[in-house]
Amino acid sequence: MSLQEEARFAVVVVGASRGIGRAIAKVVAREKAVVVLVARSSEGLAAAAADVRDAGGEAYTLELDIVASDASTRLRDFLSANGLVCDVLVNSAGYGLRGAAMNLSVEDQLGIVDLNIRALTDLTLRFLPQMAARRRGGVINLGSIAGFLPGPNMALYYASKSFVRSFSEALHQELRATGVTITCVAPGPVSTDFLERSGAGRATLFKILPKLNSAYVAERAWRGFKSGRRLVVPGISAKLVIISAKLLPSAVLLPVVGRLQRRSGDPCPCGSGKKFKECCGARRRQTVGSH
Ligand SMILES: NC(=O)c1ccc[n+]([C@@H]2O[C@H](COP(=O)([O-])OP(=O)(O)OC[C@H]3O[C@@H](n4cnc5c(N)ncnc54)[C@H](OP(=O)(O)O)[C@@H]3O)[C@@H](O)[C@H]2O)c1
């Protein structure tokens, strides 16, 4: 698939103002592509547009909160007003929250469902029919190694990425003969604002796993998509985590992940207001010790 041949075909990157989305936009721009950059922050979009132009691409920016109920309509209207069609959709907008589900705000956790699941599904399903009719293009969905296991102390995020993986892999199979590719990209920790914003960067698990840079992940994602890959797992450590998650029983995996994602000062999920280690954590140690 050569993007130079079809200048009005666009690669639409949602979550393009920073991080992995911005890096993918830059990689794609090297092919002289038209890139539509979507996110909420105008400053981030302007900087990403400069990256795209510097790399040889044509940039359009759309300031849009993708969880808004009319977001997909506004994106489609923007494309048609500019004479563009979505050839490739990159769903990179996403966030997570570290902490026990009982201790985090319900609204903030539902926000993960709205962005990581609902908005991604909405855009994917709205753009796929035209791609299938044109028998070209496709979707890159940002999953994570978190999509391969349950994640105590980051439950909603892991569950959302499990959805992304399952949905993307199933669509890949459904569209196999149509010329349309769906690729799920599943990195481990990547050095972006995500780690700080989600609080994940302060958990032991994310401290011990090596961090990839977003440019490397973007290269792997784009190359994998262009070669029709169902799943792209950048980096050795991410592959090892996925293999371990497949081999280890849940009875082993859950306590290990839960422990590595808990911080010593975390409040107890029972609502006592005490620290976990001085409350249910201490009670559990006594129970285990008495047997
Ligand atoms: N970094 C990691 O360690 C890591 C690892 C595995 C998977 N991932 C996944 O990779 C994807 C990208 O992560 P990242 O590290 O690049 O995160 P990031 O640096 O926080 O960037 C997130 C992007 O999403 C945009 N965004 C967030 N909410 C939005 C909304 N409501 N509407 C429109 N855009 C929105 C942000 O722009 P605005 O704030 O300007 O809207 C930003 O451009 C996510 O799905 C994440 O789960 C990340």
Tab-separated table of C-alpha atoms and ligand atoms in Angstrom:
chain	number	residue	atom	x	y	z
A	1	MET	CA	0.000	0.000	0.000
A	2	SER	CA	1.646	3.268	-1.066
A	3	LEU	CA	0.269	6.413	0.484
A	4	GLN	CA	1.962	8.685	-2.075
A	5	GLU	CA	-0.217	7.271	-4.882
A	6	GLU	CA	-3.460	8.347	-3.187
A	7	ALA	CA	-2.756	11.833	-1.821
A	8	ARG	CA	-6.297	12.433	-0.461
A	9	PHE	CA	-6.322	9.259	1.517
A	10	ALA	CA	-5.509	10.206	5.085
A	11	VAL	CA	-4.056	8.481	8.092
A	12	VAL	CA	-6.160	9.608	11.063
A	13	VAL	CA	-4.266	9.459	14.357
A	14	VAL	CA	-6.454	9.809	17.445
A	15	GLY	CA	-4.342	10.702	20.476
A	16	ALA	CA	-1.749	12.485	18.338
A	17	SER	CA	-0.779	15.407	20.580
A	18	ARG	CA	1.920	13.449	22.433
A	19	GLY	CA	3.319	10.008	23.204
A	20	ILE	CA	2.939	7.001	20.944
A	21	GLY	CA	0.272	8.579	18.701
A	22	ARG	CA	2.486	11.557	17.931
A	23	ALA	CA	5.411	9.209	17.193
A	24	ILE	CA	3.272	7.113	14.811
A	25	ALA	CA	2.158	10.290	13.005
A	26	LYS	CA	5.816	11.182	12.472
A	27	VAL	CA	6.702	7.743	11.102
A	28	VAL	CA	3.735	7.792	8.718
A	29	ALA	CA	4.612	11.317	7.546
A	30	ARG	CA	7.915	10.057	6.112
A	31	GLU	CA	5.829	8.427	3.376
A	32	LYS	CA	4.528	11.882	2.364
A	33	ALA	CA	1.159	10.929	3.770
A	34	VAL	CA	-1.737	13.191	4.665
A	35	VAL	CA	-2.038	12.893	8.441
A	36	VAL	CA	-5.053	14.055	10.434
A	37	LEU	CA	-4.029	14.666	14.037
A	38	VAL	CA	-6.793	14.438	16.643
A	39	ALA	CA	-6.600	15.246	20.379
A	40	ARG	CA	-7.852	17.868	22.848
A	41	SER	CA	-4.776	20.038	23.368
A	42	SER	CA	-4.198	22.666	20.686
A	43	GLU	CA	-0.564	23.173	21.701
A	44	GLY	CA	0.234	19.474	21.467
A	45	LEU	CA	-1.511	19.258	18.098
A	46	ALA	CA	0.437	22.223	16.732
A	47	ALA	CA	3.724	20.607	17.802
A	48	ALA	CA	2.691	17.255	16.289
A	49	ALA	CA	1.704	19.012	13.028
A	50	ALA	CA	5.170	20.608	12.881
A	51	ASP	CA	6.720	17.126	13.317
A	52	VAL	CA	4.597	15.778	10.462
A	53	ARG	CA	5.523	18.637	8.109
A	54	ASP	CA	9.223	18.363	9.016
A	55	ALA	CA	9.064	14.653	8.170
A	56	GLY	CA	7.573	15.400	4.731
A	57	GLY	CA	3.860	14.820	5.377
A	58	GLU	CA	0.778	17.024	5.094
A	59	ALA	CA	-0.852	17.785	8.448
A	60	TYR	CA	-4.413	18.620	9.453
A	61	THR	CA	-5.353	19.127	13.098
A	62	LEU	CA	-8.688	18.607	14.805
A	63	GLU	CA	-9.184	19.591	18.436
A	64	LEU	CA	-11.712	17.068	19.658
A	65	ASP	CA	-12.643	15.255	22.853
A	66	ILE	CA	-13.139	11.814	21.420
A	67	VAL	CA	-15.437	10.659	24.226
A	68	ALA	CA	-18.046	13.291	23.290
A	69	SER	CA	-21.211	11.635	21.986
A	70	ASP	CA	-20.931	13.380	18.595
A	71	ALA	CA	-17.142	12.858	18.245
A	72	SER	CA	-17.217	10.353	15.381
A	73	THR	CA	-19.708	12.523	13.440
A	74	ARG	CA	-17.520	15.592	13.949
A	75	LEU	CA	-14.457	13.706	12.772
A	76	ARG	CA	-16.244	12.439	9.659
A	77	ASP	CA	-17.571	15.954	8.918
A	78	PHE	CA	-14.047	17.361	9.294
A	79	LEU	CA	-12.664	14.805	6.846
A	80	SER	CA	-15.322	15.426	4.212
A	81	ALA	CA	-15.033	19.226	4.590
A	82	ASN	CA	-11.337	18.821	3.734
A	83	GLY	CA	-11.886	16.346	0.907
A	84	LEU	CA	-10.244	13.499	2.823
A	85	VAL	CA	-11.126	9.884	3.481
A	86	CYS	CA	-9.860	7.816	6.378
A	87	ASP	CA	-7.586	5.209	4.862
A	88	VAL	CA	-5.906	4.221	8.114
A	89	LEU	CA	-7.237	4.895	11.607
A	90	VAL	CA	-4.830	4.843	14.554
A	91	ASN	CA	-6.561	4.628	17.940
A	92	SER	CA	-3.871	5.754	20.377
A	93	ALA	CA	-5.909	7.841	22.842
A	94	GLY	CA	-6.094	6.022	26.149
A	95	TYR	CA	-5.468	6.335	29.843
A	96	GLY	CA	-5.176	4.222	32.948
A	97	LEU	CA	-5.307	4.589	36.722
A	98	ARG	CA	-3.226	2.740	39.261
A	99	GLY	CA	-4.815	1.855	42.600
A	100	ALA	CA	-7.389	-0.554	44.027
A	101	ALA	CA	-10.710	-0.164	42.176
A	102	MET	CA	-12.488	0.526	45.512
A	103	ASN	CA	-10.163	3.456	46.180
A	104	LEU	CA	-10.442	5.149	42.792
A	105	SER	CA	-13.277	7.391	41.649
A	106	VAL	CA	-16.045	5.493	39.859
A	107	GLU	CA	-16.388	8.339	37.328
A	108	ASP	CA	-12.681	8.291	36.517
A	109	GLN	CA	-12.797	4.535	36.022
A	110	LEU	CA	-15.879	4.785	33.803
A	111	GLY	CA	-13.877	7.352	31.836
A	112	ILE	CA	-11.423	4.564	30.986
A	113	VAL	CA	-14.307	2.517	29.606
A	114	ASP	CA	-15.547	5.542	27.621
A	115	LEU	CA	-12.156	6.311	26.063
A	116	ASN	CA	-10.246	3.020	25.836
A	117	ILE	CA	-13.278	0.928	24.879
A	118	ARG	CA	-16.297	2.927	23.729
A	119	ALA	CA	-14.612	5.650	21.674
A	120	LEU	CA	-12.173	3.157	20.092
A	121	THR	CA	-15.066	0.846	19.151
A	122	ASP	CA	-17.172	3.692	17.807
A	123	LEU	CA	-14.440	5.010	15.499
A	124	THR	CA	-13.339	1.555	14.381
A	125	LEU	CA	-16.841	0.423	13.435
A	126	ARG	CA	-17.754	3.747	11.756
A	127	PHE	CA	-14.687	3.780	9.468
A	128	LEU	CA	-14.336	0.080	8.670
A	129	PRO	CA	-17.225	-0.266	6.191
A	130	GLN	CA	-15.731	2.306	3.794
A	131	MET	CA	-12.298	0.704	4.126
A	132	ALA	CA	-13.776	-2.707	3.312
A	133	ALA	CA	-15.644	-1.246	0.324
A	134	ARG	CA	-12.346	0.229	-0.943
A	135	ARG	CA	-10.588	-3.058	-0.114
A	136	ARG	CA	-7.659	-1.221	1.477
A	137	GLY	CA	-6.465	0.474	4.642
A	138	GLY	CA	-7.236	-0.547	8.177
A	139	VAL	CA	-6.975	0.196	11.865
A	140	ILE	CA	-4.108	0.210	14.364
A	141	ASN	CA	-5.418	-0.152	17.912
A	142	LEU	CA	-3.111	0.524	20.852
A	143	GLY	CA	-3.455	-2.347	23.250
A	144	SER	CA	-0.862	-3.278	25.856
A	145	ILE	CA	0.763	-6.265	27.520
A	146	ALA	CA	-1.906	-5.465	30.139
A	147	GLY	CA	-4.390	-7.001	27.699
A	148	PHE	CA	-2.980	-10.473	28.355
A	149	LEU	CA	-3.663	-10.769	32.095
A	150	PRO	CA	-5.891	-9.388	34.847
A	151	GLY	CA	-4.282	-6.444	36.670
A	152	PRO	CA	-5.102	-6.098	40.365
A	153	ASN	CA	-4.468	-2.479	41.465
A	154	MET	CA	-5.029	-1.300	37.893
A	155	ALA	CA	-8.093	-3.418	37.153
A	156	LEU	CA	-10.029	-1.189	34.764
A	157	TYR	CA	-7.025	-0.409	32.593
A	158	TYR	CA	-6.042	-4.074	32.178
A	159	ALA	CA	-9.638	-5.059	31.475
A	160	SER	CA	-9.943	-2.289	28.869
A	161	LYS	CA	-6.797	-3.487	27.099
A	162	SER	CA	-8.070	-7.051	27.189
A	163	PHE	CA	-11.113	-5.758	25.309
A	164	VAL	CA	-8.913	-3.955	22.771
A	165	ARG	CA	-6.920	-7.095	22.080
A	166	SER	CA	-9.938	-9.401	21.829
A	167	PHE	CA	-11.930	-6.989	19.651
A	168	SER	CA	-8.996	-6.218	17.345
A	169	GLU	CA	-7.930	-9.848	16.885
A	170	ALA	CA	-11.497	-10.937	16.119
A	171	LEU	CA	-11.932	-8.136	13.563
A	172	HIS	CA	-8.599	-9.042	11.986
A	173	GLN	CA	-9.954	-12.519	11.335
A	174	GLU	CA	-13.359	-11.302	10.089
A	175	LEU	CA	-11.712	-8.942	7.579
A	176	ARG	CA	-8.970	-11.298	6.487
A	177	ALA	CA	-9.993	-11.633	2.852
A	178	THR	CA	-11.075	-8.022	2.334
A	179	GLY	CA	-7.717	-6.261	1.983
A	180	VAL	CA	-8.307	-4.407	5.272
A	181	THR	CA	-5.904	-4.966	8.184
A	182	ILE	CA	-6.620	-4.613	11.895
A	183	THR	CA	-3.452	-4.578	13.979
A	184	CYS	CA	-3.318	-4.577	17.755
A	185	VAL	CA	-0.066	-3.135	19.132
A	186	ALA	CA	0.755	-4.404	22.624
A	187	PRO	CA	3.799	-2.706	24.173
A	188	GLY	CA	5.073	-2.907	27.732
A	189	PRO	CA	6.010	0.362	29.463
A	190	VAL	CA	6.850	3.187	27.043
A	191	SER	CA	8.483	6.453	28.166
A	192	THR	CA	5.551	8.842	27.722
A	193	ASP	CA	3.395	11.018	29.990
A	194	PHE	CA	1.067	8.029	30.377
A	195	LEU	CA	3.211	6.460	33.120
A	196	GLU	CA	3.141	9.595	35.290
A	197	ARG	CA	-0.500	10.478	34.601
A	198	SER	CA	-1.759	6.980	35.386
A	199	GLY	CA	0.435	6.575	38.452
A	200	ALA	CA	1.752	3.339	36.930
A	201	GLY	CA	5.298	4.699	36.745
A	202	ARG	CA	5.502	4.629	40.563
A	203	ALA	CA	4.548	0.941	40.832
A	204	THR	CA	7.309	-1.662	41.169
A	205	LEU	CA	6.128	-3.585	38.107
A	206	PHE	CA	6.682	-0.596	35.828
A	207	LYS	CA	9.975	0.226	37.524
A	208	ILE	CA	11.465	-3.223	36.905
A	209	LEU	CA	10.304	-3.582	33.293
A	210	PRO	CA	12.549	-1.793	30.774
A	211	LYS	CA	10.912	1.194	29.100
A	212	LEU	CA	10.797	1.477	25.343
A	213	ASN	CA	10.861	4.785	23.546
A	214	SER	CA	7.821	5.862	21.595
A	215	ALA	CA	9.733	6.200	18.296
A	216	TYR	CA	10.706	2.497	18.428
A	217	VAL	CA	7.129	1.439	19.242
A	218	ALA	CA	5.822	3.633	16.413
A	219	GLU	CA	8.241	2.095	13.886
A	220	ARG	CA	7.254	-1.428	14.911
A	221	ALA	CA	3.552	-0.575	14.867
A	222	TRP	CA	3.591	0.933	11.375
A	223	ARG	CA	5.823	-1.779	9.904
A	224	GLY	CA	3.664	-4.503	11.475
A	225	PHE	CA	0.469	-2.930	10.181
A	226	LYS	CA	1.842	-2.573	6.657
A	227	SER	CA	2.798	-6.234	6.613
A	228	GLY	CA	-0.728	-7.204	7.672
A	229	ARG	CA	0.131	-8.349	11.199
A	230	ARG	CA	-2.683	-9.170	13.652
A	231	LEU	CA	-0.561	-8.451	16.712
A	232	VAL	CA	2.632	-6.448	17.215
A	233	VAL	CA	4.485	-6.864	20.523
A	234	PRO	CA	7.474	-4.500	20.516
A	235	GLY	CA	10.495	-5.555	22.592
A	236	ILE	CA	11.721	-8.757	24.206
A	237	SER	CA	10.515	-7.989	27.731
A	238	ALA	CA	6.928	-7.477	26.556
A	239	LYS	CA	7.059	-10.831	24.762
A	240	LEU	CA	8.366	-12.502	27.930
A	241	VAL	CA	5.565	-10.990	30.040
A	242	ILE	CA	2.970	-12.311	27.582
A	243	ILE	CA	4.504	-15.805	27.535
A	244	SER	CA	4.628	-15.846	31.373
A	245	ALA	CA	1.018	-14.683	31.564
A	246	LYS	CA	0.000	-17.578	29.307
A	247	LEU	CA	2.005	-20.185	31.238
A	248	LEU	CA	1.443	-19.217	34.873
A	249	PRO	CA	-1.795	-20.179	36.652
A	250	SER	CA	-3.985	-17.291	37.863
A	251	ALA	CA	-3.393	-18.379	41.477
A	252	VAL	CA	0.273	-17.435	41.012
A	253	LEU	CA	-0.106	-14.540	38.593
A	254	LEU	CA	-2.774	-12.502	40.413
A	255	PRO	CA	-0.972	-12.080	43.765
A	256	VAL	CA	2.334	-11.311	42.031
A	257	VAL	CA	0.856	-8.630	39.766
A	258	GLY	CA	-1.255	-7.247	42.618
A	259	ARG	CA	1.792	-6.980	44.863
A	260	LEU	CA	3.982	-5.395	42.165
A	261	GLN	CA	1.325	-2.783	41.436
A	262	ARG	CA	0.598	-1.875	45.063
A	263	ARG	CA	2.579	0.851	46.826
A	264	SER	CA	3.391	0.625	50.512
A	265	GLY	CA	1.302	3.682	51.430
A	266	ASP	CA	-1.802	2.606	49.503
A	267	PRO	CA	-5.056	2.809	51.495
A	268	CYS	CA	-6.803	-0.476	52.320
A	269	PRO	CA	-9.629	-1.250	49.848
A	270	CYS	CA	-11.910	-2.179	52.811
A	271	GLY	CA	-12.510	1.519	53.445
A	272	SER	CA	-11.051	1.591	56.988
A	273	GLY	CA	-8.892	4.569	56.094
A	274	LYS	CA	-5.797	2.651	57.268
A	275	LYS	CA	-2.907	1.581	55.090
A	276	PHE	CA	-3.397	-1.822	53.459
A	277	LYS	CA	-0.333	-3.309	55.152
A	278	GLU	CA	-1.621	-2.234	58.614
A	279	CYS	CA	-5.186	-3.425	57.972
A	280	CYS	CA	-6.323	-6.339	55.748
A	281	GLY	CA	-2.717	-6.940	54.656
A	282	ALA	CA	-1.651	-7.562	58.298
A	283	ARG	CA	-4.746	-9.705	58.973
A	284	ARG	CA	-3.977	-11.806	55.889
A	285	ARG	CA	-0.359	-12.317	56.980
A	286	GLN	CA	-1.570	-13.521	60.428
A	287	THR	CA	-4.106	-15.927	58.835
A	288	VAL	CA	-1.509	-17.361	56.456
A	289	GLY	CA	1.019	-17.591	59.328
A	290	SER	CA	-1.416	-19.477	61.604
A	291	HIS	CA	-1.857	-22.390	59.161
B	1	LIG	N1	3.028	4.564	27.730
B	1	LIG	C1	2.913	3.284	28.046
B	1	LIG	O1	3.629	2.764	28.926
B	1	LIG	C2	1.918	2.426	27.312
B	1	LIG	C3	2.128	1.037	27.331
B	1	LIG	C4	1.230	0.215	26.676
B	1	LIG	C5	0.158	0.765	26.001
B	1	LIG	N2	-0.033	2.116	25.994
B	1	LIG	C6	-1.222	2.638	25.308
B	1	LIG	O2	-0.804	3.422	24.211
B	1	LIG	C7	-1.748	4.457	23.965
B	1	LIG	C8	-1.016	5.787	23.919
B	1	LIG	O3	-0.404	5.981	25.170
B	1	LIG	P1	0.696	7.113	25.411
B	1	LIG	O4	1.722	6.515	26.255
B	1	LIG	O5	1.051	7.742	24.118
B	1	LIG	O6	-0.171	8.118	26.303
B	1	LIG	P2	-0.069	9.705	26.438
B	1	LIG	O7	1.319	10.165	26.238
B	1	LIG	O8	-0.776	10.030	27.707
B	1	LIG	O9	-0.945	10.222	25.183
B	1	LIG	C9	-2.320	10.002	25.135
B	1	LIG	C10	-2.895	10.722	23.944
B	1	LIG	O10	-4.325	10.538	23.956
B	1	LIG	C11	-4.955	11.824	23.842
B	1	LIG	N3	-6.244	11.806	24.525
B	1	LIG	C12	-6.487	11.456	25.810
B	1	LIG	N4	-7.792	11.602	26.076
B	1	LIG	C13	-8.381	12.027	24.930
B	1	LIG	C14	-9.715	12.378	24.579
B	1	LIG	N5	-10.717	12.291	25.457
B	1	LIG	N6	-9.969	12.798	23.310
B	1	LIG	C15	-8.952	12.893	22.409
B	1	LIG	N7	-7.674	12.572	22.687
B	1	LIG	C16	-7.400	12.165	23.939
B	1	LIG	C17	-3.960	12.779	24.501
B	1	LIG	O11	-4.122	14.104	24.022
B	1	LIG	P3	-4.918	15.278	24.775
B	1	LIG	O12	-4.664	15.142	26.231
B	1	LIG	O13	-4.330	16.505	24.135
B	1	LIG	O14	-6.348	15.084	24.405
B	1	LIG	C18	-2.642	12.215	23.972
B	1	LIG	O15	-2.410	12.692	22.676
B	1	LIG	C19	-2.784	4.358	25.075
B	1	LIG	O16	-3.895	3.657	24.586
B	1	LIG	C20	-2.085	3.558	26.160
B	1	LIG	O17	-2.994	2.830	26.931
B	1	LIG	C21	0.836	2.959	26.630
